[in-house]
Structure formats: structure tokens, C-alpha cells
Amino acid sequence: MTTKEHLVEQHIREYESRQKHVNELIERANQASINFADDHDLKIELAKVRDEHGELVEETEKLKKMPLEHWREETIQSAGPMAIWDVIAQKLEDLVERIEK
């Protein structure tokens, strides 16, 4: 395995790790929101974050299948999934904190 291949695989593992964290936060938010079933704003906010999550999962899957020579070029042109995962995780952490209070 080349250094470049190793780095790509390392990045993909990091994306998957963040994806797992976000999945856990979504589950916590879903569980906590049961007590606030009538809160329309909360439902909308949670739905938006779920949609962002779904889009990012699709983007990560595309990156996994992308040829190695295009991988870096693609990730440099966009904000990169890593930064987006962090933004989604922060939104979810804030939402879960508000719900669980």
C-alpha cells in the first residue's frame, strides 16, 4: 500500500468514526425528542440535521468509491466531509443538550 492509499484509508476511517458519533447523537436526539412530540420547531430542526446527515453519508460513500488519483482533488475543492461532520455533530450536540435539560 502506498503512502497516498494509506492516507486516503485513514481519512475514510476518520469519516466513518465521525459518522458513527453523529449516528449516536441522532439516536439520542430521537429518544430525547419523544418527550417533546408536540414541539414543531424541534421536529423541523431535527429533520434538517437528519437530512444533512443523509447527504453527507452519500458524499462519504462516493469518496470511498472514488479513484485514488481524484480523491485529493475532490476533497480539496469542497469543504471536505470532515469539517461538515464536525458541524453536524455540533448542531446535534447543542440540540440534544437543549432537549435533555
PDB file of C-alpha atoms in Angstrom:
ATOM      1  CA  MET A   1       0.000   0.000   0.000  1.00  0.00           C
ATOM      2  CA  THR A   2       1.351   3.395  -0.965  1.00  0.00           C
ATOM      3  CA  THR A   3       1.508   6.337   1.377  1.00  0.00           C
ATOM      4  CA  LYS A   4      -1.251   8.044  -0.589  1.00  0.00           C
ATOM      5  CA  GLU A   5      -3.509   4.973  -0.339  1.00  0.00           C
ATOM      6  CA  HIS A   6      -2.774   4.755   3.361  1.00  0.00           C
ATOM      7  CA  LEU A   7      -3.716   8.414   3.882  1.00  0.00           C
ATOM      8  CA  VAL A   8      -6.958   8.008   1.947  1.00  0.00           C
ATOM      9  CA  GLU A   9      -7.899   4.966   4.008  1.00  0.00           C
ATOM     10  CA  GLN A  10      -7.030   6.839   7.189  1.00  0.00           C
ATOM     11  CA  HIS A  11      -9.287   9.727   6.162  1.00  0.00           C
ATOM     12  CA  ILE A  12     -12.119   7.359   5.333  1.00  0.00           C
ATOM     13  CA  ARG A  13     -11.770   5.710   8.767  1.00  0.00           C
ATOM     14  CA  GLU A  14     -11.929   9.172  10.343  1.00  0.00           C
ATOM     15  CA  TYR A  15     -15.081   9.995   8.336  1.00  0.00           C
ATOM     16  CA  GLU A  16     -16.630   6.718   9.441  1.00  0.00           C
ATOM     17  CA  SER A  17     -15.722   7.420  13.056  1.00  0.00           C
ATOM     18  CA  ARG A  18     -17.395  10.811  12.899  1.00  0.00           C
ATOM     19  CA  GLN A  19     -20.362   9.262  11.115  1.00  0.00           C
ATOM     20  CA  LYS A  20     -20.746   6.773  13.961  1.00  0.00           C
ATOM     21  CA  HIS A  21     -20.639   9.609  16.509  1.00  0.00           C
ATOM     22  CA  VAL A  22     -23.302  11.535  14.581  1.00  0.00           C
ATOM     23  CA  ASN A  23     -25.454   8.384  14.331  1.00  0.00           C
ATOM     24  CA  GLU A  24     -25.266   8.026  18.113  1.00  0.00           C
ATOM     25  CA  LEU A  25     -26.212  11.686  18.582  1.00  0.00           C
ATOM     26  CA  ILE A  26     -29.170  11.314  16.234  1.00  0.00           C
ATOM     27  CA  GLU A  27     -30.355   8.329  18.248  1.00  0.00           C
ATOM     28  CA  ARG A  28     -30.026  10.323  21.484  1.00  0.00           C
ATOM     29  CA  ALA A  29     -31.915  13.231  19.923  1.00  0.00           C
ATOM     30  CA  ASN A  30     -34.646  10.888  18.701  1.00  0.00           C
ATOM     31  CA  GLN A  31     -35.023   9.330  22.150  1.00  0.00           C
ATOM     32  CA  ALA A  32     -34.983  12.665  23.944  1.00  0.00           C
ATOM     33  CA  SER A  33     -37.433  14.263  21.496  1.00  0.00           C
ATOM     34  CA  ILE A  34     -40.115  11.687  22.311  1.00  0.00           C
ATOM     35  CA  ASN A  35     -40.945  13.798  25.356  1.00  0.00           C
ATOM     36  CA  PHE A  36     -41.384  16.836  23.107  1.00  0.00           C
ATOM     37  CA  ALA A  37     -43.562  15.288  20.401  1.00  0.00           C
ATOM     38  CA  ASP A  38     -45.660  18.475  20.176  1.00  0.00           C
ATOM     39  CA  ASP A  39     -42.678  20.783  19.615  1.00  0.00           C
ATOM     40  CA  HIS A  40     -42.929  21.593  15.900  1.00  0.00           C
ATOM     41  CA  ASP A  41     -39.709  23.669  15.810  1.00  0.00           C
ATOM     42  CA  LEU A  42     -37.764  20.823  17.385  1.00  0.00           C
ATOM     43  CA  LYS A  43     -39.092  18.353  14.814  1.00  0.00           C
ATOM     44  CA  ILE A  44     -38.091  20.690  11.979  1.00  0.00           C
ATOM     45  CA  GLU A  45     -34.597  21.232  13.374  1.00  0.00           C
ATOM     46  CA  LEU A  46     -34.046  17.510  13.907  1.00  0.00           C
ATOM     47  CA  ALA A  47     -35.331  16.739  10.400  1.00  0.00           C
ATOM     48  CA  LYS A  48     -32.913  19.293   8.896  1.00  0.00           C
ATOM     49  CA  VAL A  49     -29.974  17.735  10.711  1.00  0.00           C
ATOM     50  CA  ARG A  50     -31.073  14.246   9.612  1.00  0.00           C
ATOM     51  CA  ASP A  51     -31.216  15.464   6.002  1.00  0.00           C
ATOM     52  CA  GLU A  52     -27.723  16.982   6.259  1.00  0.00           C
ATOM     53  CA  HIS A  53     -26.529  13.706   7.767  1.00  0.00           C
ATOM     54  CA  GLY A  54     -28.041  11.713   4.900  1.00  0.00           C
ATOM     55  CA  GLU A  55     -26.390  13.918   2.307  1.00  0.00           C
ATOM     56  CA  LEU A  56     -23.033  13.575   3.997  1.00  0.00           C
ATOM     57  CA  VAL A  57     -23.356   9.790   4.225  1.00  0.00           C
ATOM     58  CA  GLU A  58     -23.932   9.742   0.456  1.00  0.00           C
ATOM     59  CA  GLU A  59     -20.924  12.018  -0.106  1.00  0.00           C
ATOM     60  CA  THR A  60     -18.723   9.808   2.058  1.00  0.00           C
ATOM     61  CA  GLU A  61     -19.840   6.722   0.133  1.00  0.00           C
ATOM     62  CA  LYS A  62     -18.894   8.463  -3.135  1.00  0.00           C
ATOM     63  CA  LEU A  63     -15.457   9.297  -1.715  1.00  0.00           C
ATOM     64  CA  LYS A  64     -14.898   5.663  -0.769  1.00  0.00           C
ATOM     65  CA  LYS A  65     -15.515   4.588  -4.378  1.00  0.00           C
ATOM     66  CA  MET A  66     -13.570   7.428  -5.981  1.00  0.00           C
ATOM     67  CA  PRO A  67     -10.354   6.582  -7.825  1.00  0.00           C
ATOM     68  CA  LEU A  68      -7.309   7.425  -5.746  1.00  0.00           C
ATOM     69  CA  GLU A  69      -5.954   9.971  -8.225  1.00  0.00           C
ATOM     70  CA  HIS A  70      -9.170  12.053  -7.986  1.00  0.00           C
ATOM     71  CA  TRP A  71      -9.668  11.716  -4.261  1.00  0.00           C
ATOM     72  CA  ARG A  72      -7.484  14.558  -3.030  1.00  0.00           C
ATOM     73  CA  GLU A  73      -8.623  16.907  -5.786  1.00  0.00           C
ATOM     74  CA  GLU A  74     -12.277  16.291  -4.866  1.00  0.00           C
ATOM     75  CA  THR A  75     -11.776  16.755  -1.127  1.00  0.00           C
ATOM     76  CA  ILE A  76      -9.758  19.951  -1.579  1.00  0.00           C
ATOM     77  CA  GLN A  77     -12.418  21.539  -3.834  1.00  0.00           C
ATOM     78  CA  SER A  78     -15.164  21.063  -1.268  1.00  0.00           C
ATOM     79  CA  ALA A  79     -15.178  21.943   2.406  1.00  0.00           C
ATOM     80  CA  GLY A  80     -14.425  18.293   2.917  1.00  0.00           C
ATOM     81  CA  PRO A  81     -16.597  15.806   4.750  1.00  0.00           C
ATOM     82  CA  MET A  82     -14.522  16.047   7.921  1.00  0.00           C
ATOM     83  CA  ALA A  83     -15.439  19.669   8.545  1.00  0.00           C
ATOM     84  CA  ILE A  84     -19.069  19.039   7.662  1.00  0.00           C
ATOM     85  CA  TRP A  85     -19.262  16.043  10.027  1.00  0.00           C
ATOM     86  CA  ASP A  86     -17.983  18.302  12.798  1.00  0.00           C
ATOM     87  CA  VAL A  87     -20.608  20.958  12.047  1.00  0.00           C
ATOM     88  CA  ILE A  88     -23.423  18.384  12.063  1.00  0.00           C
ATOM     89  CA  ALA A  89     -22.122  16.842  15.284  1.00  0.00           C
ATOM     90  CA  GLN A  90     -22.015  20.267  16.950  1.00  0.00           C
ATOM     91  CA  LYS A  91     -25.573  21.046  15.864  1.00  0.00           C
ATOM     92  CA  LEU A  92     -26.735  17.702  17.231  1.00  0.00           C
ATOM     93  CA  GLU A  93     -24.838  18.088  20.494  1.00  0.00           C
ATOM     94  CA  ASP A  94     -26.454  21.502  21.018  1.00  0.00           C
ATOM     95  CA  LEU A  95     -29.877  20.108  20.149  1.00  0.00           C
ATOM     96  CA  VAL A  96     -29.518  17.108  22.437  1.00  0.00           C
ATOM     97  CA  GLU A  97     -28.320  19.332  25.267  1.00  0.00           C
ATOM     98  CA  ARG A  98     -31.377  21.589  24.862  1.00  0.00           C
ATOM     99  CA  ILE A  99     -33.766  18.628  24.730  1.00  0.00           C
ATOM    100  CA  GLU A 100     -32.255  16.768  27.672  1.00  0.00           C
ATOM    101  CA  LYS A 101     -32.355  19.808  30.001  1.00  0.00           C
TER     102      LYS A 101
END
